Coordinates of N, CA and C and ligand atoms in Angstrom, one line a residue:
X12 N -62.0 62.6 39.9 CA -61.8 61.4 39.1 C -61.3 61.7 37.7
X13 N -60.3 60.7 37.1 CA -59.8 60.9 36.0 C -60.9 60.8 34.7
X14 N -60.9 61.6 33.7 CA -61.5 60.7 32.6 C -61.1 60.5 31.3
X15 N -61.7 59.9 30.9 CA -61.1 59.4 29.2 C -62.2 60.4 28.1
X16 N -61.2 61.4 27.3 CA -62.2 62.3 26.3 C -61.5 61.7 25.2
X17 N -62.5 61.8 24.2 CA -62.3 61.6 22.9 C -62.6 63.0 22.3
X18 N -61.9 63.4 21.5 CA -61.6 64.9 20.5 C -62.0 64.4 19.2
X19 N -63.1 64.5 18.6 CA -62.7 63.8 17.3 C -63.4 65.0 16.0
X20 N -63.0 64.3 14.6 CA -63.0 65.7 13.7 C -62.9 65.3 12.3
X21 N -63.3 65.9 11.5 CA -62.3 65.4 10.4 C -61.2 66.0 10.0
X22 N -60.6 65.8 8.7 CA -59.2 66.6 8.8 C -58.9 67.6 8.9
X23 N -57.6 68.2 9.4 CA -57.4 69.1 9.3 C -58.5 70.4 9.9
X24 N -58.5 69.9 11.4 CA -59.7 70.9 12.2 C -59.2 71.5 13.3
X25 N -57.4 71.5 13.4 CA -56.6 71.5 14.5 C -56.5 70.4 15.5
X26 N -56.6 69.3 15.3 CA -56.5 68.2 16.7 C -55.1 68.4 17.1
X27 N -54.1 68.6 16.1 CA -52.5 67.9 16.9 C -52.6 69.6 17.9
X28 N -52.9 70.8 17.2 CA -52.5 72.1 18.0 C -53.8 71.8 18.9
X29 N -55.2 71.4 19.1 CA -55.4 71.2 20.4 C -54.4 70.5 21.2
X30 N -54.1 69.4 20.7 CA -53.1 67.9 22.0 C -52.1 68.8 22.5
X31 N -51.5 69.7 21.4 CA -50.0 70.5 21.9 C -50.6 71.3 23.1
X32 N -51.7 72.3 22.9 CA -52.1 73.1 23.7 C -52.0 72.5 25.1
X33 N -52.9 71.8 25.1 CA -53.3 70.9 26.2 C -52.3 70.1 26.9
X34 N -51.2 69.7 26.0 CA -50.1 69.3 27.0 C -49.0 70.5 27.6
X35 N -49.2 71.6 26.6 CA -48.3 72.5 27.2 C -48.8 73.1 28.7
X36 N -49.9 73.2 28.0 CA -50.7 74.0 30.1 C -50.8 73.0 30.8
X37 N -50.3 71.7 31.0 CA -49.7 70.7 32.2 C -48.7 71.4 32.6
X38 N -47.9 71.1 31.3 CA -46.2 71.3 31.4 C -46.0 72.7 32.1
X39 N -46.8 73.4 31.4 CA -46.4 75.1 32.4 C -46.5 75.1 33.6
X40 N -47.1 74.4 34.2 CA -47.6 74.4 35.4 C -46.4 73.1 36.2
X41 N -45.5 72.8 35.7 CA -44.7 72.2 36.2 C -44.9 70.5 36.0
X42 N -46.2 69.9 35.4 CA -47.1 68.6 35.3 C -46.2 67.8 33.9
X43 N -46.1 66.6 34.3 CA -45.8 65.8 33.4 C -46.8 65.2 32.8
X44 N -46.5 65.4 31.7 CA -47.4 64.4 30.2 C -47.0 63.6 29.5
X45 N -47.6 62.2 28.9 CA -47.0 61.6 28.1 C -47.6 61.7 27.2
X46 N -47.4 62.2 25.7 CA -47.4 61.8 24.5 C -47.3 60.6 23.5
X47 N -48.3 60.1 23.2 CA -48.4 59.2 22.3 C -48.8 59.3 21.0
X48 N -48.2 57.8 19.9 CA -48.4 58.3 18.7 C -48.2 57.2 17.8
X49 N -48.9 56.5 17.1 CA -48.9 55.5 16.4 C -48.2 55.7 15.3
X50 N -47.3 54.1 15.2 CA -46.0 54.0 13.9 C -46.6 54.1 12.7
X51 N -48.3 53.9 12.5 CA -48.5 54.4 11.1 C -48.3 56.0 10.7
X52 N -47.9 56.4 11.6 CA -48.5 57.9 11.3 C -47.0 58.6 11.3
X53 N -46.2 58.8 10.3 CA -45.0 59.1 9.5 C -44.9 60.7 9.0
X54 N -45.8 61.2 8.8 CA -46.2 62.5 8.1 C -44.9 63.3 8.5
X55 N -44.6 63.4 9.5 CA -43.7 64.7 10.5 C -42.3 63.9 10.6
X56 N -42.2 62.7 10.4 CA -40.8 61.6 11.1 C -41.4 61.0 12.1
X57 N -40.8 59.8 12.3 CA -41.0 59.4 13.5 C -41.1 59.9 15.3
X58 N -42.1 59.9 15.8 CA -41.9 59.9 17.4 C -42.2 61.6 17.3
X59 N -42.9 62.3 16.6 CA -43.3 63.6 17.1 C -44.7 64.2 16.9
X60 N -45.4 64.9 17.1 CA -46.7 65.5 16.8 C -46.1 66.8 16.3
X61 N -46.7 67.1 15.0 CA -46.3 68.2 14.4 C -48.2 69.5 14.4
X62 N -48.1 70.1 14.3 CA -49.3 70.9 14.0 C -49.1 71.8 12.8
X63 N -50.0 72.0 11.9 CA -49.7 72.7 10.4 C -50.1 74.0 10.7
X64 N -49.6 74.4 12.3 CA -49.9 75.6 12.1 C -47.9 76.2 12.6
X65 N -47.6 74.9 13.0 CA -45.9 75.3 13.1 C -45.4 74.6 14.6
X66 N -46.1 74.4 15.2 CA -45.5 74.1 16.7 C -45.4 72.6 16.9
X67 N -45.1 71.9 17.6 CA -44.5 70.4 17.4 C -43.6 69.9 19.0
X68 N -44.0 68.8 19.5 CA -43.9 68.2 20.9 C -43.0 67.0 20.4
X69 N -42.1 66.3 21.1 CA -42.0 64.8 21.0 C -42.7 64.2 21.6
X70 N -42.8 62.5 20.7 CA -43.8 61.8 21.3 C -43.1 60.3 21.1
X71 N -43.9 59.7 22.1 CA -43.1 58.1 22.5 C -44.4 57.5 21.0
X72 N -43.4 56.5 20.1 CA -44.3 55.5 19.5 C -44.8 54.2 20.0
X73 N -45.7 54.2 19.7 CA -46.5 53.1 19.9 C -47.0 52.2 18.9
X74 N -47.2 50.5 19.0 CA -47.5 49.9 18.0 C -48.8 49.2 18.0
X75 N -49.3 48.5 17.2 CA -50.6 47.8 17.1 C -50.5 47.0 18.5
X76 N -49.8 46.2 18.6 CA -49.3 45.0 19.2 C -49.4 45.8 21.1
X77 N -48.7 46.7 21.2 CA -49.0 47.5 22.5 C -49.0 47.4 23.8
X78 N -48.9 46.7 24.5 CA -50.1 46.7 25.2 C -49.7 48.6 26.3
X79 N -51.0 49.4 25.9 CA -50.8 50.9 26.6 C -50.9 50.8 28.0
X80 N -51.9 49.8 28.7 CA -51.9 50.2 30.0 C -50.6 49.8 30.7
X81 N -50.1 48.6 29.9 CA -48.1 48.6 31.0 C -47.6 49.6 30.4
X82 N -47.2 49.8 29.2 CA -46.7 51.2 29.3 C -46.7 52.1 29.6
X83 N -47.8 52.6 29.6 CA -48.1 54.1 30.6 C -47.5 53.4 32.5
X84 N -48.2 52.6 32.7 CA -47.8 52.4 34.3 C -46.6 52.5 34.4
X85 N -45.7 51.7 33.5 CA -44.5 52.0 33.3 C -43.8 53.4 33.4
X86 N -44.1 54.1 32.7 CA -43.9 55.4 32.5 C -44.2 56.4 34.1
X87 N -45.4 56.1 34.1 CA -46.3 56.5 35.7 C -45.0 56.3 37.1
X88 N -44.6 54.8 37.0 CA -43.9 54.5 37.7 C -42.4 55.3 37.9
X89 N -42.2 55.6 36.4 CA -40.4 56.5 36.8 C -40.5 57.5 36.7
X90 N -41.8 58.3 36.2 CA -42.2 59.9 36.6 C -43.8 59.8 36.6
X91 N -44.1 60.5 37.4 CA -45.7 61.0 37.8 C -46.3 61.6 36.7
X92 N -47.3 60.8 36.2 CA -47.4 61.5 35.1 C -49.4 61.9 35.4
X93 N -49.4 62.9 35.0 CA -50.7 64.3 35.1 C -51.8 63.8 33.8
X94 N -51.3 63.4 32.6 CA -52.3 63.3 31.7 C -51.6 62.5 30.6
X95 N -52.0 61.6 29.8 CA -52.1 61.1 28.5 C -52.3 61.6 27.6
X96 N -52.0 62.0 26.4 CA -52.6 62.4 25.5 C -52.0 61.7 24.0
X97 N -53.8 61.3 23.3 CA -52.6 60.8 22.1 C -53.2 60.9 20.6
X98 N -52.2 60.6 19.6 CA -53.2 61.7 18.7 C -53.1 60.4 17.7
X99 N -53.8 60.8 17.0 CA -54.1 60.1 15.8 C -54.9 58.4 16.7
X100 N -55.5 59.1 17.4 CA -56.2 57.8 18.3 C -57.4 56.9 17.6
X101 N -57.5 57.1 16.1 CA -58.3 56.7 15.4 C -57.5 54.9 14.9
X102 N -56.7 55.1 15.1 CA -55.8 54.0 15.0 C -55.3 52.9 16.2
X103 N -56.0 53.1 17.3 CA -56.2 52.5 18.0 C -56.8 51.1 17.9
X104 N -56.8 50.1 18.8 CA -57.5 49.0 18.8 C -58.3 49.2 19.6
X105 N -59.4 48.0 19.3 CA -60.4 47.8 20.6 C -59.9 47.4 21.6
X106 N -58.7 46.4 21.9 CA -58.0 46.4 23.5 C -57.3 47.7 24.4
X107 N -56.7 48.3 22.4 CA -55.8 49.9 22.9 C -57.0 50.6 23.8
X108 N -58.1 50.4 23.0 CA -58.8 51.3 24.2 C -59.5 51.2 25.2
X109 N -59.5 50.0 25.3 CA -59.5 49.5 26.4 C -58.7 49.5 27.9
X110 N -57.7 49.3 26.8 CA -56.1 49.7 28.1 C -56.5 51.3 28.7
X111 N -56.6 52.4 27.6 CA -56.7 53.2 28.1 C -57.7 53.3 29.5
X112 N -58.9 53.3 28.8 CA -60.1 53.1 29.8 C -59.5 53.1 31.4
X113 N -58.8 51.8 31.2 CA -57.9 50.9 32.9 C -57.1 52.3 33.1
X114 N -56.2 52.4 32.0 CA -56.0 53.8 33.0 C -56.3 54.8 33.5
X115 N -57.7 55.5 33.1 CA -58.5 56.3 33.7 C -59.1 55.5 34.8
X116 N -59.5 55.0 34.7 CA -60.3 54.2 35.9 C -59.3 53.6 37.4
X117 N -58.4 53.0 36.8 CA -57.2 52.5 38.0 C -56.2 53.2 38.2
X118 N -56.1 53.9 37.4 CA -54.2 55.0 38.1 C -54.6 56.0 37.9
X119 N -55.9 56.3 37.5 CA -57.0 58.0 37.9 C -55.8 58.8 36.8
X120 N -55.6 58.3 35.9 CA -54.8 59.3 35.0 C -55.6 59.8 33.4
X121 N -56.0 61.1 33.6 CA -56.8 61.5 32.9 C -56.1 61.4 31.1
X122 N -56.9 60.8 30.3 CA -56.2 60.2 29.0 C -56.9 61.2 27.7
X123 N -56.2 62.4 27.0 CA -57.4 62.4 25.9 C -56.6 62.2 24.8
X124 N -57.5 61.6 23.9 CA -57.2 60.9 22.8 C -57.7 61.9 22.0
X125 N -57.5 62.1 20.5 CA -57.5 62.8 19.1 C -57.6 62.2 17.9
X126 N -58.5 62.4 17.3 CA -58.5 61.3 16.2 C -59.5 61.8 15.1
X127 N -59.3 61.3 14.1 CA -60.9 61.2 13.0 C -61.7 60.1 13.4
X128 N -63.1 60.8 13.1 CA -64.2 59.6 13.7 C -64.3 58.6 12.1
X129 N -64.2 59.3 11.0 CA -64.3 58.0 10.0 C -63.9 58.4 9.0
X130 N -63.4 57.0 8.1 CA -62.7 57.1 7.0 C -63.1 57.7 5.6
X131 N -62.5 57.9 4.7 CA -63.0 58.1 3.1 C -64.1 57.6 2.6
X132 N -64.5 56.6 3.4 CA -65.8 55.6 3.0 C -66.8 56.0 4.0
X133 N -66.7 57.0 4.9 CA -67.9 57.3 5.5 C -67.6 56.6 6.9
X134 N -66.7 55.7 6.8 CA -66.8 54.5 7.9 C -66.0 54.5 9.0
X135 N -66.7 54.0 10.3 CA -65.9 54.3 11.9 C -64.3 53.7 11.5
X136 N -63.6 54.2 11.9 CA -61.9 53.6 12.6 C -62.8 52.8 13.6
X137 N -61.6 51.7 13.8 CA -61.8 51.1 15.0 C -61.6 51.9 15.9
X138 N -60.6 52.7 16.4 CA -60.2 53.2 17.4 C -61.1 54.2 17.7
X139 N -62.0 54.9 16.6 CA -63.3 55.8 16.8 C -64.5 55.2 17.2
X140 N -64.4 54.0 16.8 CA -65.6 52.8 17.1 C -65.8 53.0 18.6
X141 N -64.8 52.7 19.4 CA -64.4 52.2 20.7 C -64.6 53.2 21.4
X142 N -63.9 54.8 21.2 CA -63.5 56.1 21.8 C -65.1 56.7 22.2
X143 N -66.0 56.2 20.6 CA -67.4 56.9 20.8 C -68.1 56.0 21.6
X144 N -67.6 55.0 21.9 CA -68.5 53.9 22.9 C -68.3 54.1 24.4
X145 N -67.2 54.3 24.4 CA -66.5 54.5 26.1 C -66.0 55.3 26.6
X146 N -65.8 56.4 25.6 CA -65.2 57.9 26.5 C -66.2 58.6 27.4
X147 N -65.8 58.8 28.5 CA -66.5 59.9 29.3 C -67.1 60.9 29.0
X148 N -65.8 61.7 27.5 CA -66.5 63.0 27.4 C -66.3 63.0 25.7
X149 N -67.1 63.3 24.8 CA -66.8 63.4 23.5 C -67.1 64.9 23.1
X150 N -66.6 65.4 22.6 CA -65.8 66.5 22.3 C -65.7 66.7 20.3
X151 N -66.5 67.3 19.8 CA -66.4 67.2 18.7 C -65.3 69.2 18.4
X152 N -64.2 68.9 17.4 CA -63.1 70.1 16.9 C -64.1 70.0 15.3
X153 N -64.7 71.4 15.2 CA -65.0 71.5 14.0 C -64.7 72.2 12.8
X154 N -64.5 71.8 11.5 CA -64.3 72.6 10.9 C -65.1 72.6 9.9
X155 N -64.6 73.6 8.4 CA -65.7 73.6 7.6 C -65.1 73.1 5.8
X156 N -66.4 72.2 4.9 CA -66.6 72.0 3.8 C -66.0 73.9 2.7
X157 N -66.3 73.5 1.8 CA -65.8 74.2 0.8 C -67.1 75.3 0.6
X158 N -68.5 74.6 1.0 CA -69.4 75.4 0.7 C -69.5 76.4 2.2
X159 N -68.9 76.2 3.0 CA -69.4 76.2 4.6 C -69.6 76.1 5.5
X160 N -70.6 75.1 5.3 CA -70.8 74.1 6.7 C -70.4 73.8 6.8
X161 N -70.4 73.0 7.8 CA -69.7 72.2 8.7 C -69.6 71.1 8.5
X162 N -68.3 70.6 7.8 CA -67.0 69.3 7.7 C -67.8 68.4 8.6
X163 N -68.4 66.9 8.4 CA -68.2 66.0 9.3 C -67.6 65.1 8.0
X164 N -66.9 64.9 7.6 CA -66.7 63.9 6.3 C -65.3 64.1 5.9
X165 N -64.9 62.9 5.6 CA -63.3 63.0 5.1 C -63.4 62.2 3.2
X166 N -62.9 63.1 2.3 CA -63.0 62.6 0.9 C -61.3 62.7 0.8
X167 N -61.1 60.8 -0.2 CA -59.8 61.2 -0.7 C -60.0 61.5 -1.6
X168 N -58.7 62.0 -2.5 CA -58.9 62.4 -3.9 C -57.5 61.6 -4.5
X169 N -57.1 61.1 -5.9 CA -56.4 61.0 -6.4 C -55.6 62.0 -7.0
X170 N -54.6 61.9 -7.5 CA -53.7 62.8 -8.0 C -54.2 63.6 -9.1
X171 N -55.4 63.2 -9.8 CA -56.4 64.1 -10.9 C -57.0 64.9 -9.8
X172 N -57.6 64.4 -8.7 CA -58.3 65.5 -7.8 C -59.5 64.2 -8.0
X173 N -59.9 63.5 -8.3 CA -61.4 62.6 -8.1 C -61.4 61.7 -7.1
X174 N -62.2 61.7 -6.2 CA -62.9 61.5 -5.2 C -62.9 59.8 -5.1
X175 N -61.8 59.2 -4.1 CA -61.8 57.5 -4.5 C -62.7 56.9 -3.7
X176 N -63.3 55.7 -4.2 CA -64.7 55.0 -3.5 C -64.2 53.8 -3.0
X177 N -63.2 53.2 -3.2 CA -62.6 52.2 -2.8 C -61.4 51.4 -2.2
X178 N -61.1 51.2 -1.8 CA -59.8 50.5 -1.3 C -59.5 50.6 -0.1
X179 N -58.1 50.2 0.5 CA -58.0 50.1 2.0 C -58.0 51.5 2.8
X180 N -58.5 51.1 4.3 CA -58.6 52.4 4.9 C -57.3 53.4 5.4
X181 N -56.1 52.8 5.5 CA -55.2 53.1 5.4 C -54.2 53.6 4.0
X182 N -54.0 54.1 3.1 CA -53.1 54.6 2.3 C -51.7 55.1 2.4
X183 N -51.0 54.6 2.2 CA -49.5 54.6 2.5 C -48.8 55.1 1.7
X184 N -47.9 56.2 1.5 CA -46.8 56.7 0.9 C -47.8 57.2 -0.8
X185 N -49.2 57.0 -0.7 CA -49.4 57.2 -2.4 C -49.5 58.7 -2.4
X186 N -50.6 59.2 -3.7 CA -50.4 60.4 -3.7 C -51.8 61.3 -3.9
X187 N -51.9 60.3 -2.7 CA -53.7 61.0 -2.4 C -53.6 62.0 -1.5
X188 N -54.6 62.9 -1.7 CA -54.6 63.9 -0.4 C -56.3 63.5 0.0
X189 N -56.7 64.5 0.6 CA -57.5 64.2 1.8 C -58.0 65.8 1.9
X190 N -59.5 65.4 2.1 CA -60.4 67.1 2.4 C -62.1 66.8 3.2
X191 N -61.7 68.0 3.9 CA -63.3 67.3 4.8 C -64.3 68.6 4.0
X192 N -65.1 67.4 4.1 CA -66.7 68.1 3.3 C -67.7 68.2 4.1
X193 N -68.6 68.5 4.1 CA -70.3 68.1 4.5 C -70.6 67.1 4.4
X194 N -71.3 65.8 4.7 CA -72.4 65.0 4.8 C -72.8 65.5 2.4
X195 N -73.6 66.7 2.8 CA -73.8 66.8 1.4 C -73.1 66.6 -0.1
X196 N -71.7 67.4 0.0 CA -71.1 67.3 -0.8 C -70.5 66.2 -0.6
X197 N -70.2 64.9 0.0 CA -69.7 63.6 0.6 C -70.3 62.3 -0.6
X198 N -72.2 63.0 -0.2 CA -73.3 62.0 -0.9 C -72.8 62.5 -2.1
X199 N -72.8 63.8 -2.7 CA -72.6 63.8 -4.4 C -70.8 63.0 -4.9
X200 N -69.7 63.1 -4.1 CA -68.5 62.7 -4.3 C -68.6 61.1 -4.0
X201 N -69.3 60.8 -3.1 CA -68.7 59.1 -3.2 C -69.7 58.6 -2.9
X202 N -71.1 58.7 -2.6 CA -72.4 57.6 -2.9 C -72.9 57.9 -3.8
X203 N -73.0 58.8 -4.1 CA -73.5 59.4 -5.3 C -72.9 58.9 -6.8
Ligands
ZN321 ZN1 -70.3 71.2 1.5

């Protein structure tokens, strides 16, 4: 039986070079994958998964609006397709992942999704909300804070470098960067 895994992390803990991994050893093996990739996510250009360690797949975009389980069937239908995989799955909807789910379950097409579990504010993505509710298998990619341990936290920073406590969960084109911390250093940077 197919299942639905959720990979999740905070930044920059390898998720896109896990998805690459993982779709290339289908593909070696002669197995078709489809690639997915939500239109907010620009970083690399449109339509590709890039990895910051250099390697890079194309990928079909996808929009809010969606609907994934005809697509994929779609897709299923003009080539046989072996696995799903899709990144930045933190951006998902509660139906997106739902659709998925249908596909594991009804076309036995094993789907793993990649994502951050929560935002700059500490707080679930929807599409994390969902993935940690209904995935089969959750799978935490870890990395590490500044002191060491172990990253479960994502801080933005402004272009001074100070730690923002406010605003929407999405940030578009500004000139914030992004760093995963500890739980600890998280409380001193933005509840604190
Ligand atoms: Zn720390």
């Amino acid at each position: 039986m197919a299942q639905l895994y959720f990979y999740y992390s905070a930044m920059n803990a390898g998720k896109s070079t896990s998805l690459l991994q993982s779709s290339y050893n289908y593909r070696e093996r002669g197995m078709h994958t489809l690639v997915l990739t939500p239109a907010i996510d620009d970083r690399f250009g449109m339509g590709k998964v890039a990895s910051r360690i250099g390697i890079q797949c194309e990928a079909t975009i996808f929009s809010a609006a969606d609907d994934l389980a005809e697509r994929i069937a779609a897709e299923h239908e003009r080539e046989f397709l072996h696995c799903v995989l899709v990144d930045e799955s933190q951006f998902l909807s509660k139906d997106q992942v739902k659709q998925l789910a249908y596909v594991v379950d009804c076309l036995d097409i094993p789907v793993l999704c990649y994502g951050l579990r929560t935002d700059f504010q500490g707080e679930l993505f929807s599409g994390s909300q969902y993935l940690l509710a209904w995935a089969d298998k959750l799978v935490e990619l870890k990395t590490i804070c500044f002191c060491g341990r172990k990253a479960n936290m994502v801080v933005r920073r402004d272009s001074q470098g100070n730690a923002i406590k406010e605003g929407a969960q999405v940030a578009i084109g500004g000139n914030e960067s992004y760093e995963s911390v500890c739980r600890k250093h998280f409380r001193e940077l933005v509840w604190e």
